[in-house]
CSV table of C-alpha atoms and ligand atoms in Angstrom, one decimal:
chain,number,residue,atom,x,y,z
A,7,UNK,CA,-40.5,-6.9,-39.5
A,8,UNK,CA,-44.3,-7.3,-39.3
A,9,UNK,CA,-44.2,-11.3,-39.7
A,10,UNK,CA,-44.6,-13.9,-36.8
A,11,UNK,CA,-40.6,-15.0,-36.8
A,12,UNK,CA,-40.4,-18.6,-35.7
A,13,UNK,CA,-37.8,-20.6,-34.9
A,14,UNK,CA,-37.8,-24.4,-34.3
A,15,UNK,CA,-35.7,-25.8,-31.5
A,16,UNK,CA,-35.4,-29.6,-30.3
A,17,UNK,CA,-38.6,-30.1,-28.8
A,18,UNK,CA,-40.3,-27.3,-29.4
A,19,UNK,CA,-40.8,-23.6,-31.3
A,20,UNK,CA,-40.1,-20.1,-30.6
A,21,UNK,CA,-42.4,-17.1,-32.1
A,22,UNK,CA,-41.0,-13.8,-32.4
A,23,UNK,CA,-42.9,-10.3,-33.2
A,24,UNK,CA,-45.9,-8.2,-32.2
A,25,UNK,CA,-48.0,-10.8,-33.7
A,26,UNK,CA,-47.3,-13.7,-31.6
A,27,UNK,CA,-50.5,-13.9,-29.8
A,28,UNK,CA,-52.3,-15.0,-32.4
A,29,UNK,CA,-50.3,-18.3,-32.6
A,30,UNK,CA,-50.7,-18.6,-28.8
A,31,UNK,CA,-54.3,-18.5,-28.9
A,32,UNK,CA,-54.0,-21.5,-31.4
A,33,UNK,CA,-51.3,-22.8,-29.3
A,34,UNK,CA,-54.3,-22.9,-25.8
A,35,UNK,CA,-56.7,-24.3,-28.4
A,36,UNK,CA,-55.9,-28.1,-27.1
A,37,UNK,CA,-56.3,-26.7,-23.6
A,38,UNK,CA,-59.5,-25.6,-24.1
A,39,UNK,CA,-61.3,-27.6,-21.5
A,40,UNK,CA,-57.9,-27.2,-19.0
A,41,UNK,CA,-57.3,-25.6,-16.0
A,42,UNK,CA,-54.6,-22.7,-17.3
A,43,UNK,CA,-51.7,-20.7,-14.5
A,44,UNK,CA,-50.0,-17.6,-15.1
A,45,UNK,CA,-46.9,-17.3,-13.3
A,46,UNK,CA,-46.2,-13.4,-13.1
A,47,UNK,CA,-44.6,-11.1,-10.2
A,48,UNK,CA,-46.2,-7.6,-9.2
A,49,UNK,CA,-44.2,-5.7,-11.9
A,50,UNK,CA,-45.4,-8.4,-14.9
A,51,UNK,CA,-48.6,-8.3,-13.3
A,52,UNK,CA,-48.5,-4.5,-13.7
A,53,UNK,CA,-46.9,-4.0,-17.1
A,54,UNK,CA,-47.7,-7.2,-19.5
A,55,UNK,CA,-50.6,-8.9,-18.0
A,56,UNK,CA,-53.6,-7.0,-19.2
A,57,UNK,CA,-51.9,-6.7,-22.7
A,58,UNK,CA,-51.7,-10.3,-22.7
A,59,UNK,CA,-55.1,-11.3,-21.7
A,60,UNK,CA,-56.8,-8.6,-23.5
A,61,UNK,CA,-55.2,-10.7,-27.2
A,62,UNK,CA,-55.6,-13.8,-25.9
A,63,UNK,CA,-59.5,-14.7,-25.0
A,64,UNK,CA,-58.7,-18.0,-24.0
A,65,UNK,CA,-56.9,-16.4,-21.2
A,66,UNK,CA,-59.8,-14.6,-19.8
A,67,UNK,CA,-60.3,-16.9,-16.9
A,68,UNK,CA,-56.6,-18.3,-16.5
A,69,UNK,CA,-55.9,-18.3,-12.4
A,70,UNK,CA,-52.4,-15.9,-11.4
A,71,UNK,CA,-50.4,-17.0,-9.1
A,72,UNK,CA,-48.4,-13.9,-8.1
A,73,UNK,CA,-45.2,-13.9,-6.6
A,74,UNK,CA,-42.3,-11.2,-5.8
A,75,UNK,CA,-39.8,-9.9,-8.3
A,76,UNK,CA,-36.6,-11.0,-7.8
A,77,UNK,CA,-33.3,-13.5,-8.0
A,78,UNK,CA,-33.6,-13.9,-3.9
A,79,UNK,CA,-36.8,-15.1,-4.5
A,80,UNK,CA,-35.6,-17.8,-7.4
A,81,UNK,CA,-36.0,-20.6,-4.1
A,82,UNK,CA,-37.3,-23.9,-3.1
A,83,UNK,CA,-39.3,-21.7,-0.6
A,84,UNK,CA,-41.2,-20.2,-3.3
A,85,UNK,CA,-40.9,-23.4,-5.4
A,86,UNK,CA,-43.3,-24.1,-2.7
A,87,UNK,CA,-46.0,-22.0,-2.1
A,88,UNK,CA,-46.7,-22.3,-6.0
A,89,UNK,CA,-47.0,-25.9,-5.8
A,90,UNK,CA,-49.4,-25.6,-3.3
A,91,UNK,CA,-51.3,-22.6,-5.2
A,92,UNK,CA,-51.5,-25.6,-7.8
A,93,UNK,CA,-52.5,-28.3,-5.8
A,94,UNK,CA,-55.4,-26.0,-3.8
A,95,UNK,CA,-56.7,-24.7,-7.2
A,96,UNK,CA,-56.6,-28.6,-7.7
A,97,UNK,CA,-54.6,-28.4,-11.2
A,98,UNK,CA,-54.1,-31.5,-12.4
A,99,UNK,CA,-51.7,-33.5,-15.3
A,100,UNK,CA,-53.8,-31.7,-18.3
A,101,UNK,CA,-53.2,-27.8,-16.8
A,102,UNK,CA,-50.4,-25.9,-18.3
A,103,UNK,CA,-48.7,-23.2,-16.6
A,104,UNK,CA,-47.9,-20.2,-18.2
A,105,UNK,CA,-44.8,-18.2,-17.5
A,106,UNK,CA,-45.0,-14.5,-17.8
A,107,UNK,CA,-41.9,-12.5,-16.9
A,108,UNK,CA,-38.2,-12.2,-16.9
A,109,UNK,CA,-35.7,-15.3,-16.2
A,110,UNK,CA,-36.6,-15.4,-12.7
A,111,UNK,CA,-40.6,-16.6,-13.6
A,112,UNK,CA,-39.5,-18.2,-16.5
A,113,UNK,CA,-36.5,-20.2,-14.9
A,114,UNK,CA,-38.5,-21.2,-11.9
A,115,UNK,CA,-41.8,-22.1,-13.2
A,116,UNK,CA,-40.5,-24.2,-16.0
A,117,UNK,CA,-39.1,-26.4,-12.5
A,118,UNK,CA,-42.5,-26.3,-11.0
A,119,UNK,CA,-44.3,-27.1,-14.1
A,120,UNK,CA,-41.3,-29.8,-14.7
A,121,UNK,CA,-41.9,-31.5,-11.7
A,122,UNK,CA,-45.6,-30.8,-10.5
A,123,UNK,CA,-47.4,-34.1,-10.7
A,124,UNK,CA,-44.1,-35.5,-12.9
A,125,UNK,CA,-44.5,-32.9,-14.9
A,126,UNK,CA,-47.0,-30.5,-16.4
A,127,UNK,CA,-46.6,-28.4,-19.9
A,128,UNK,CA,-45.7,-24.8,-19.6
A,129,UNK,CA,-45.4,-22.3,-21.8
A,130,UNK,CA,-42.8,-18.9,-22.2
A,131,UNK,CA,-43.5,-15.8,-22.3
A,132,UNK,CA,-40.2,-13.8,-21.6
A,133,UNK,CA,-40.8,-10.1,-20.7
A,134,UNK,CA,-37.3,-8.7,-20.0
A,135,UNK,CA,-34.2,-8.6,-22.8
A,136,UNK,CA,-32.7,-11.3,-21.0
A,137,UNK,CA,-35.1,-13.9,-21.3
A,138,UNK,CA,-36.3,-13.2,-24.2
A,139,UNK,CA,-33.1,-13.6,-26.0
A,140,UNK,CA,-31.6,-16.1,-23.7
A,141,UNK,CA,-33.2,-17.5,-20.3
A,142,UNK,CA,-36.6,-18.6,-21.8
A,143,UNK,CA,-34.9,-20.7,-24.6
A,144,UNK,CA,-33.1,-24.1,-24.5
A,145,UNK,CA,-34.9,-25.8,-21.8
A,146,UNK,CA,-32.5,-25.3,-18.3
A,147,UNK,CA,-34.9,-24.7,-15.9
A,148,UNK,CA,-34.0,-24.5,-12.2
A,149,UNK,CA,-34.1,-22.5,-8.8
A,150,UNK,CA,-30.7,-21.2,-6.5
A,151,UNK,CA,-30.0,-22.9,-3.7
A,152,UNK,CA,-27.4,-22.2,-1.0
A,153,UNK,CA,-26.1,-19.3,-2.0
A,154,UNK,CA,-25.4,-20.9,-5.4
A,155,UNK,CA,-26.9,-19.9,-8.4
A,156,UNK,CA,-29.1,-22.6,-10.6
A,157,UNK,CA,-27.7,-25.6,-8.6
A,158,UNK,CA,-31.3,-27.2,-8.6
A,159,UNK,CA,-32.9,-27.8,-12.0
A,160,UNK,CA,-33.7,-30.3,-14.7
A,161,UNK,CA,-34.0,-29.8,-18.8
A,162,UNK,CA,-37.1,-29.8,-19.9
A,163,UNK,CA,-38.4,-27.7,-22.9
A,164,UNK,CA,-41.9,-25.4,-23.0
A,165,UNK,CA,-44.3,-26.6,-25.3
A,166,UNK,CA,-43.7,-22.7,-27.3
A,167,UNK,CA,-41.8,-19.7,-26.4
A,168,UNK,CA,-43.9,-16.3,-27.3
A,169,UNK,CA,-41.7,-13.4,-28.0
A,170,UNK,CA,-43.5,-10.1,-27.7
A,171,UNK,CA,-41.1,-7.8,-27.9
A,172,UNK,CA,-43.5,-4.4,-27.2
A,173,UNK,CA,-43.3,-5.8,-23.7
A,174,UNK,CA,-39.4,-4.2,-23.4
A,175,UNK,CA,-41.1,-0.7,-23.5
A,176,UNK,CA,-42.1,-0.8,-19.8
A,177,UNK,CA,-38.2,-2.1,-19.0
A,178,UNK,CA,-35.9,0.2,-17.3
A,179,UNK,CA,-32.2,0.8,-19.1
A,180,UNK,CA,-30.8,-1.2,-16.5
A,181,UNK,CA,-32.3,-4.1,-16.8
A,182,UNK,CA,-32.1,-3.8,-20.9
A,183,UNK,CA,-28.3,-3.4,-20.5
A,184,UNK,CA,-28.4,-6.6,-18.3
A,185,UNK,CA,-30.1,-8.6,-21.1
A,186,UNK,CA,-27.8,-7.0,-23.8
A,187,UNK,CA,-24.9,-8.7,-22.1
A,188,UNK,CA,-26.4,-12.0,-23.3
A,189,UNK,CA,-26.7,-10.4,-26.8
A,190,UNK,CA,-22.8,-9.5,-26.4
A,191,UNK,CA,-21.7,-12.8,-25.6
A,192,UNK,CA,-23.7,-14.8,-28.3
A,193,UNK,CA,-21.9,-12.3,-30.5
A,194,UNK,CA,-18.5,-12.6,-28.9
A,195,UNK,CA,-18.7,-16.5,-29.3
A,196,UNK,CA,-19.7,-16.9,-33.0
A,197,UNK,CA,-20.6,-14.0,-34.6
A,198,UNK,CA,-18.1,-10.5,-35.3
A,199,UNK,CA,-20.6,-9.3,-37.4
A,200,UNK,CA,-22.5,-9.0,-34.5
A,201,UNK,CA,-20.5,-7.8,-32.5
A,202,UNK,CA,-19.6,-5.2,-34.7
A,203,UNK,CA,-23.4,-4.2,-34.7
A,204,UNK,CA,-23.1,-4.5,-31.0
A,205,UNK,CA,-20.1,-2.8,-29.4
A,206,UNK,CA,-21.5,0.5,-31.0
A,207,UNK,CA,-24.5,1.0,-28.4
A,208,UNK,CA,-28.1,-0.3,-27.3
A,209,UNK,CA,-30.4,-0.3,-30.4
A,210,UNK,CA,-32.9,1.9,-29.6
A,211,UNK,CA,-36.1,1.3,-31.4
A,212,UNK,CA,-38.2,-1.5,-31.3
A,213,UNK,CA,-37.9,-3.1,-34.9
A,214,UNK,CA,-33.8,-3.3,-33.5
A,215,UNK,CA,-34.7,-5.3,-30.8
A,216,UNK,CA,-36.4,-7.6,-32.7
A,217,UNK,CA,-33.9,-8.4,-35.2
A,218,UNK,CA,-31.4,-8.3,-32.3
A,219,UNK,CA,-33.7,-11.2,-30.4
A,220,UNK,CA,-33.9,-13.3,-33.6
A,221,UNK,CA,-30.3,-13.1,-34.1
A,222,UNK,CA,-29.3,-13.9,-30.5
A,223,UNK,CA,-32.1,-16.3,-29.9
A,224,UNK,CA,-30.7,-18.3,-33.7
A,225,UNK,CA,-27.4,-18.3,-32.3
A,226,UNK,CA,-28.4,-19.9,-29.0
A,227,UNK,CA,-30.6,-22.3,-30.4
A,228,UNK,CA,-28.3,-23.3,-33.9
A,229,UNK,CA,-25.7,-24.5,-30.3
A,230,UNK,CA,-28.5,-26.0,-28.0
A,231,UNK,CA,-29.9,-28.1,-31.2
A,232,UNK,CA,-26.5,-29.9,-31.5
A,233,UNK,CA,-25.9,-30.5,-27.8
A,234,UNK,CA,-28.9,-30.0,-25.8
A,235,UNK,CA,-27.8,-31.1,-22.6
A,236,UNK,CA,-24.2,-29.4,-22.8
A,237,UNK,CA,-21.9,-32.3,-23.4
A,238,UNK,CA,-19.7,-30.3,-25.3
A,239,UNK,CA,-20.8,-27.1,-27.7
A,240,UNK,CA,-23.2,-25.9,-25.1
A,241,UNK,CA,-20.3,-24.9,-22.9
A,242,UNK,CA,-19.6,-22.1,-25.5
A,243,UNK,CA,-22.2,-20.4,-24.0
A,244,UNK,CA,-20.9,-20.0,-20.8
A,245,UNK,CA,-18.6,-17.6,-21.7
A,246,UNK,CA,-18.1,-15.3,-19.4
A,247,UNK,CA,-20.1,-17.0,-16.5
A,248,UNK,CA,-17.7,-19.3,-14.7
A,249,UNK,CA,-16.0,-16.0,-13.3
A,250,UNK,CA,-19.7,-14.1,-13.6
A,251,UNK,CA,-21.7,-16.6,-11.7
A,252,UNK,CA,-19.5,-16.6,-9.1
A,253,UNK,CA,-19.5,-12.7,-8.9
A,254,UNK,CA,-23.4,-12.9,-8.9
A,255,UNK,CA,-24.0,-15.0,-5.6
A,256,UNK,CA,-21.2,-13.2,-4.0
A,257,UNK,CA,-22.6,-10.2,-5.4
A,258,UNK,CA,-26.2,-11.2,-3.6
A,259,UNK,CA,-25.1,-12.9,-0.8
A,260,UNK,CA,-23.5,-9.3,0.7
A,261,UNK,CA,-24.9,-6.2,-1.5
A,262,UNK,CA,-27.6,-4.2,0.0
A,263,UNK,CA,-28.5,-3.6,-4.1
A,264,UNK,CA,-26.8,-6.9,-5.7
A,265,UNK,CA,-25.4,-6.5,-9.3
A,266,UNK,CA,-28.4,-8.3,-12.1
A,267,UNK,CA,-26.9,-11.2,-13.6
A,268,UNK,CA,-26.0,-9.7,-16.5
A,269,UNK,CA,-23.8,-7.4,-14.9
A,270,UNK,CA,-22.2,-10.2,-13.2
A,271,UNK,CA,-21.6,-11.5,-16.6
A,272,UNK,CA,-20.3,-8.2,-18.4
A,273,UNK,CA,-17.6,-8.3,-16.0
A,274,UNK,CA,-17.0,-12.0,-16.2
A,275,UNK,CA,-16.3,-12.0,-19.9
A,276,UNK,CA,-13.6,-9.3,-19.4
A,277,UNK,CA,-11.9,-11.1,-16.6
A,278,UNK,CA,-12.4,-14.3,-19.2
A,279,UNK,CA,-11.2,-12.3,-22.4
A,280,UNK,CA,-8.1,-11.6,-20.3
A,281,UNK,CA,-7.9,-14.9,-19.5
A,282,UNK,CA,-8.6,-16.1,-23.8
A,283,UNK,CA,-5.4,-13.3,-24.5
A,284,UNK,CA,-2.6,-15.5,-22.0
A,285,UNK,CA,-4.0,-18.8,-22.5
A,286,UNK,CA,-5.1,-18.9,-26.5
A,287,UNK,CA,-3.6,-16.0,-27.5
A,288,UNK,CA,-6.8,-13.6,-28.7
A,289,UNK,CA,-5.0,-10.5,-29.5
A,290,UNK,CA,-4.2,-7.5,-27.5
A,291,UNK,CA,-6.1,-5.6,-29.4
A,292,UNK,CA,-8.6,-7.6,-29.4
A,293,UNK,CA,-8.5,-8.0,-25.8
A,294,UNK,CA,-8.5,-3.7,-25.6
A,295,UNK,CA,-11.5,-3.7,-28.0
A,296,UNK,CA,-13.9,-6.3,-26.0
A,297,UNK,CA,-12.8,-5.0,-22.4
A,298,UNK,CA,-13.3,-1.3,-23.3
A,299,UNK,CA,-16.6,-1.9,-25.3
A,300,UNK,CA,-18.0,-3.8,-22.5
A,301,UNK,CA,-17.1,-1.2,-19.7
A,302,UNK,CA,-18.2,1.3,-21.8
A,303,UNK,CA,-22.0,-0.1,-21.0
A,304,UNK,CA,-21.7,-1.2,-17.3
A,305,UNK,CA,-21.0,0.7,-13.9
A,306,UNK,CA,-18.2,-0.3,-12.6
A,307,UNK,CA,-18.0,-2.9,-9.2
A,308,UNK,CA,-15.0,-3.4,-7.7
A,309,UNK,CA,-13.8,-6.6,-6.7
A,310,UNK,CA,-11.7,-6.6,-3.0
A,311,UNK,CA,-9.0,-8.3,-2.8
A,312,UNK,CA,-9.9,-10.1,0.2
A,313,UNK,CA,-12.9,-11.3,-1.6
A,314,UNK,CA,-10.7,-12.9,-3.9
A,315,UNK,CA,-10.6,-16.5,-2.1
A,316,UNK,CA,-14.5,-16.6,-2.0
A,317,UNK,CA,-14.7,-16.2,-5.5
A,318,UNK,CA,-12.5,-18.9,-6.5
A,319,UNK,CA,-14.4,-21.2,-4.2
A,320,UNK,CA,-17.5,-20.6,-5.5
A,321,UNK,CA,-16.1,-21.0,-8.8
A,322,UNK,CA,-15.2,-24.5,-8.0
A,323,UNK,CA,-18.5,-25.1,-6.8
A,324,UNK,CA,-20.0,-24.1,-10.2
A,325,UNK,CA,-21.8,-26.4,-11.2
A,326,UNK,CA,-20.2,-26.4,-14.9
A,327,UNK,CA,-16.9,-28.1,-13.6
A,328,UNK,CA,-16.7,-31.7,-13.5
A,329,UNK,CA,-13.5,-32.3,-11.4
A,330,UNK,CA,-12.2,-29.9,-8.6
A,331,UNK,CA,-10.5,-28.0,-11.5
A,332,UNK,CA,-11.7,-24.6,-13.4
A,333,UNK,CA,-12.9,-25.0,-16.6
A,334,UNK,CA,-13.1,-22.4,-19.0
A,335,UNK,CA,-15.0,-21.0,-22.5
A,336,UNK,CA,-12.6,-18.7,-24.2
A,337,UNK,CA,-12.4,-16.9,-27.0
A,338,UNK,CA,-9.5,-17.4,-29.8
A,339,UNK,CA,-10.8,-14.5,-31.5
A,340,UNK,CA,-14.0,-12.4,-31.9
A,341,UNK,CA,-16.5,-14.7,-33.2
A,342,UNK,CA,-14.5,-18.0,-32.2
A,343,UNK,CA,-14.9,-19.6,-29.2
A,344,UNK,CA,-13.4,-22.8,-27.6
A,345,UNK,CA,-14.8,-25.2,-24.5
A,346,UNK,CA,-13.0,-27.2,-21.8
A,347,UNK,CA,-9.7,-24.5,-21.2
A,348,UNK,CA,-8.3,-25.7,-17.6
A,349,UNK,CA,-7.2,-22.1,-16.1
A,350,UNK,CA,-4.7,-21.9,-12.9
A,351,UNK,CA,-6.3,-20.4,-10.1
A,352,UNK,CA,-3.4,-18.0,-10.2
A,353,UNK,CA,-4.4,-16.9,-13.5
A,354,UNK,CA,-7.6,-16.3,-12.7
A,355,UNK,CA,-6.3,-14.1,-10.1
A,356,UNK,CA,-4.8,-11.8,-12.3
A,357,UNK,CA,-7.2,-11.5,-14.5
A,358,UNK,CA,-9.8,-10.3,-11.2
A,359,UNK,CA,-6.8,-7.8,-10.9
A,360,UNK,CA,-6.9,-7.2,-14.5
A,361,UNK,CA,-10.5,-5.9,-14.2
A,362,UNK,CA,-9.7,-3.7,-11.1
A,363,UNK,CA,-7.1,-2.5,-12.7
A,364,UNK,CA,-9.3,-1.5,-16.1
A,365,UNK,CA,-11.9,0.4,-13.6
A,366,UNK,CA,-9.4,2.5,-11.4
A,367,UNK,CA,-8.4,4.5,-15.0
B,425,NAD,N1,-32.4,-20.9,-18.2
B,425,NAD,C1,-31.4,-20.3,-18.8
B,425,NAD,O1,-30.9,-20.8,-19.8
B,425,NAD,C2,-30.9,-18.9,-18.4
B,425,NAD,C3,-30.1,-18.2,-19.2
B,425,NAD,C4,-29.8,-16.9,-18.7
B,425,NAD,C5,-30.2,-16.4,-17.5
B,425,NAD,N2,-31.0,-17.2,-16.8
B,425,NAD,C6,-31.6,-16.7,-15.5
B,425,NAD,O2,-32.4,-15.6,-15.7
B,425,NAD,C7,-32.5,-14.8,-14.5
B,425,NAD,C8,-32.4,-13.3,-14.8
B,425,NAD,O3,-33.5,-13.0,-15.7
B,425,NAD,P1,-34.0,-11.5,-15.8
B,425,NAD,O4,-32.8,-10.6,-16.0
B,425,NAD,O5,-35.1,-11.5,-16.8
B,425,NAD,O6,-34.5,-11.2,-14.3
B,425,NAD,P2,-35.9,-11.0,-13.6
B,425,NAD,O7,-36.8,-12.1,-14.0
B,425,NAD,O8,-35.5,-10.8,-12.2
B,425,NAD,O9,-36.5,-9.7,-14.2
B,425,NAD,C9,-35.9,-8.5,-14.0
B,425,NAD,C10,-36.8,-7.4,-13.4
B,425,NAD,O10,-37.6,-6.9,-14.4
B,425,NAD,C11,-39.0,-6.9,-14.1
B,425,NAD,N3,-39.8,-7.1,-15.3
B,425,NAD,C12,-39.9,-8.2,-16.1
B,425,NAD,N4,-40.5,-7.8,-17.2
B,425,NAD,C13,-40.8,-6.5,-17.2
B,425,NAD,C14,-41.4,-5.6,-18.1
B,425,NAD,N5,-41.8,-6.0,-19.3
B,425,NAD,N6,-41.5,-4.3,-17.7
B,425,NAD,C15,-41.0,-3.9,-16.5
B,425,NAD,N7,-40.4,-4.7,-15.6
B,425,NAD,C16,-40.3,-6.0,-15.9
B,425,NAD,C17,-39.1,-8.1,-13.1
B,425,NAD,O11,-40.2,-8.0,-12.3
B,425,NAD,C18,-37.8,-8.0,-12.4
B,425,NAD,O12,-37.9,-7.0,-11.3
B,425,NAD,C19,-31.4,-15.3,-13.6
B,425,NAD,O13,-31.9,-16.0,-12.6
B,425,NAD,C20,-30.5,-16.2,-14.5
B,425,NAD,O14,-29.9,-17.2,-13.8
B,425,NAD,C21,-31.4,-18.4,-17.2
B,426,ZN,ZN1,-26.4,-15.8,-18.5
């Protein structure tokens, strides 16, 4: 696959291949005159930067703001000091800021760009698995807050998303396998053919990534397009992440090395197949097939008993759930997905237990 892919979404357009920077440089053409950002933390800076600016001239002055790698740093205190990088370098409502990096840069300078003078365009350019299959597409942008993960944010689309997938050489397996999570779930929520490509194993060269981003990055997009600001079908995508999200804060609220988000959500999407098998009946086998594939990827993290009660309440905090109840994504079978499943807090207590249980065999 030597062709630019792109893909159109509501406001704007994705590009996907090792020749996307020639449709960025046409993309900075309007900007010509315009002060231009680029968002990147010390390991973007270190791996993608010069690769970037060396294809894209119109980049050759571009001002980088720098910041540290990391979800802890995904804060209004941060938020901060690059507003005030843009406001000393005196950008104004015509600059565009460019984020270069994983869902961290992408996620939180999309909310500075979105909200710097009312608003200034930005533009994607994911470097990890994870955003460049999921976090850099469909326009949430936002920052944690409290302990609580994305609770400050608005919608707001970049004006293009430029996939370069080459970049995923310089990632470590970790953090690949935390982005291939994403990949299992758009699978898991409308695709078995997908799946079935999936479960086997990370793809290992780069022309499988790339037809694994298009795929997953078409499947988010074909749900975003009908319900952009998740009324109803966006909910399918969080699958997985009313039990992972609350596993993640906990997660980096007391672990000296906190789990990546897409670890969090690996083990969320057992605990919520487990919860799809008693509630709309997805198969045992089916059940067996997800939760064994899925461990088969991850290390395992075990959840304390005692740590139980913190969970729940940060589940209820979620964001995602309009009353005090818990409102679930399941599955009814692989490749079918359902939204707005109200689960028992009991239930949701076995299926914690049903994931302990899977990673003392
Ligand atoms: N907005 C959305 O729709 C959405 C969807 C999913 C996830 N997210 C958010 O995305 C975030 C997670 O994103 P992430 O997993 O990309 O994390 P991240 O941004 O923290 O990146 C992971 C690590 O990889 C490093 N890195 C990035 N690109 C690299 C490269 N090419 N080579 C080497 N190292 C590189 C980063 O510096 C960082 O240390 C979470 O905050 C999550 O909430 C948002
Ligand atoms: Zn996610």
């Amino acid at each position: 696959m030597s062709k630019v892919q792109s893909i159109k979404t509501t406001h704007s357009e994705v590009f996907i291949g090792e020749h996307v920077f020639k449709v960025l440089t046409e993309y900075l053409t309007p900007y010509k005159d315009c002060k231009k950002f680029l968002l990147v933390d010390e390991n973007t800076l270190q791996n993608c930067t010069t690769q970037l600016i060396s294809q894209v001239k119109a980049l050759e002055n571009v001002e980088i703001i720098e910041i540290e790698s990391g979800e802890e740093n995904k804060t209004l205190d941060i938020c901060y000091q690059i507003w005030k990088t843009l406001s000393d370098y005196k950008a104004d409502r015509n600059s565009v800021l460019i984020n270069l990096g994983g869902g961290v840069i992408t996620d939180m300078g999309g909310f500075v760009a979105s909200t710097y003078k009312r608003g200034i365009d930005f533009i994607n350019i994911p470097t990890t698995l994870l955003s460049q299959i999921d976090a850099s597409v469909g326009g949430k942008v936002g920052i944690d807050f409290d302990d609580l993960k994305n609770m400050i944010g608005v919608f707001n689309e970049p004006k293009g998303v430029f996939i370069y997938p080459p970049f995923l050489k310089t990632l470590d397996k970790r953090q690949m396998l935390s982005g291939y999570a994403e990949a299992l779930k758009h699978a898991l929520i409308t695709d078995k053919k997908y799946w079935k490509n999936l479960k086997g194993g990370l793809l290992s060269n780069s022309e499988d990534w790339e037809n694994l981003i298009t795929t997953s990055v078409n499947i988010k997009n074909s749900i975003v397009l009908k319900d952009p600001k998740e009324k109803k079908e966006r909910k399918l995508l969080n699958f997985g992440h009313t039990i992972g999200h609350a596993i993640e804060s906990y997660s980096l609220k007391n672990d000296s090395l906190p789990l990546l988000h897409g670890e969090a959500i690996a083990i969320g999407m057992v605990c919520e197949t487990y919860l799809s098998h008693l509630v709309l009946e997805l198969s045992a086998a089916n059940l067996k097939e997800i939760s064994s594939s899925i461990l088969s990827f991850y290390s395992r993290y075990r959840l304390d008993d005692n740590q139980f009660h913190q969970l729940i309440e940060l589940m209820k905090h979620d964001k995602k759930n309009e009353t005090s109840s818990i409102n679930f994504t399941l599955l009814k079978e692989i490749g079918l997905a359902e939204v707005n499943h109200e689960v028992d807090v009991e239930l949701i207590i076995e299926s914690l237990n049903y994931y302990n249980s899977l990673i003392k065999k």
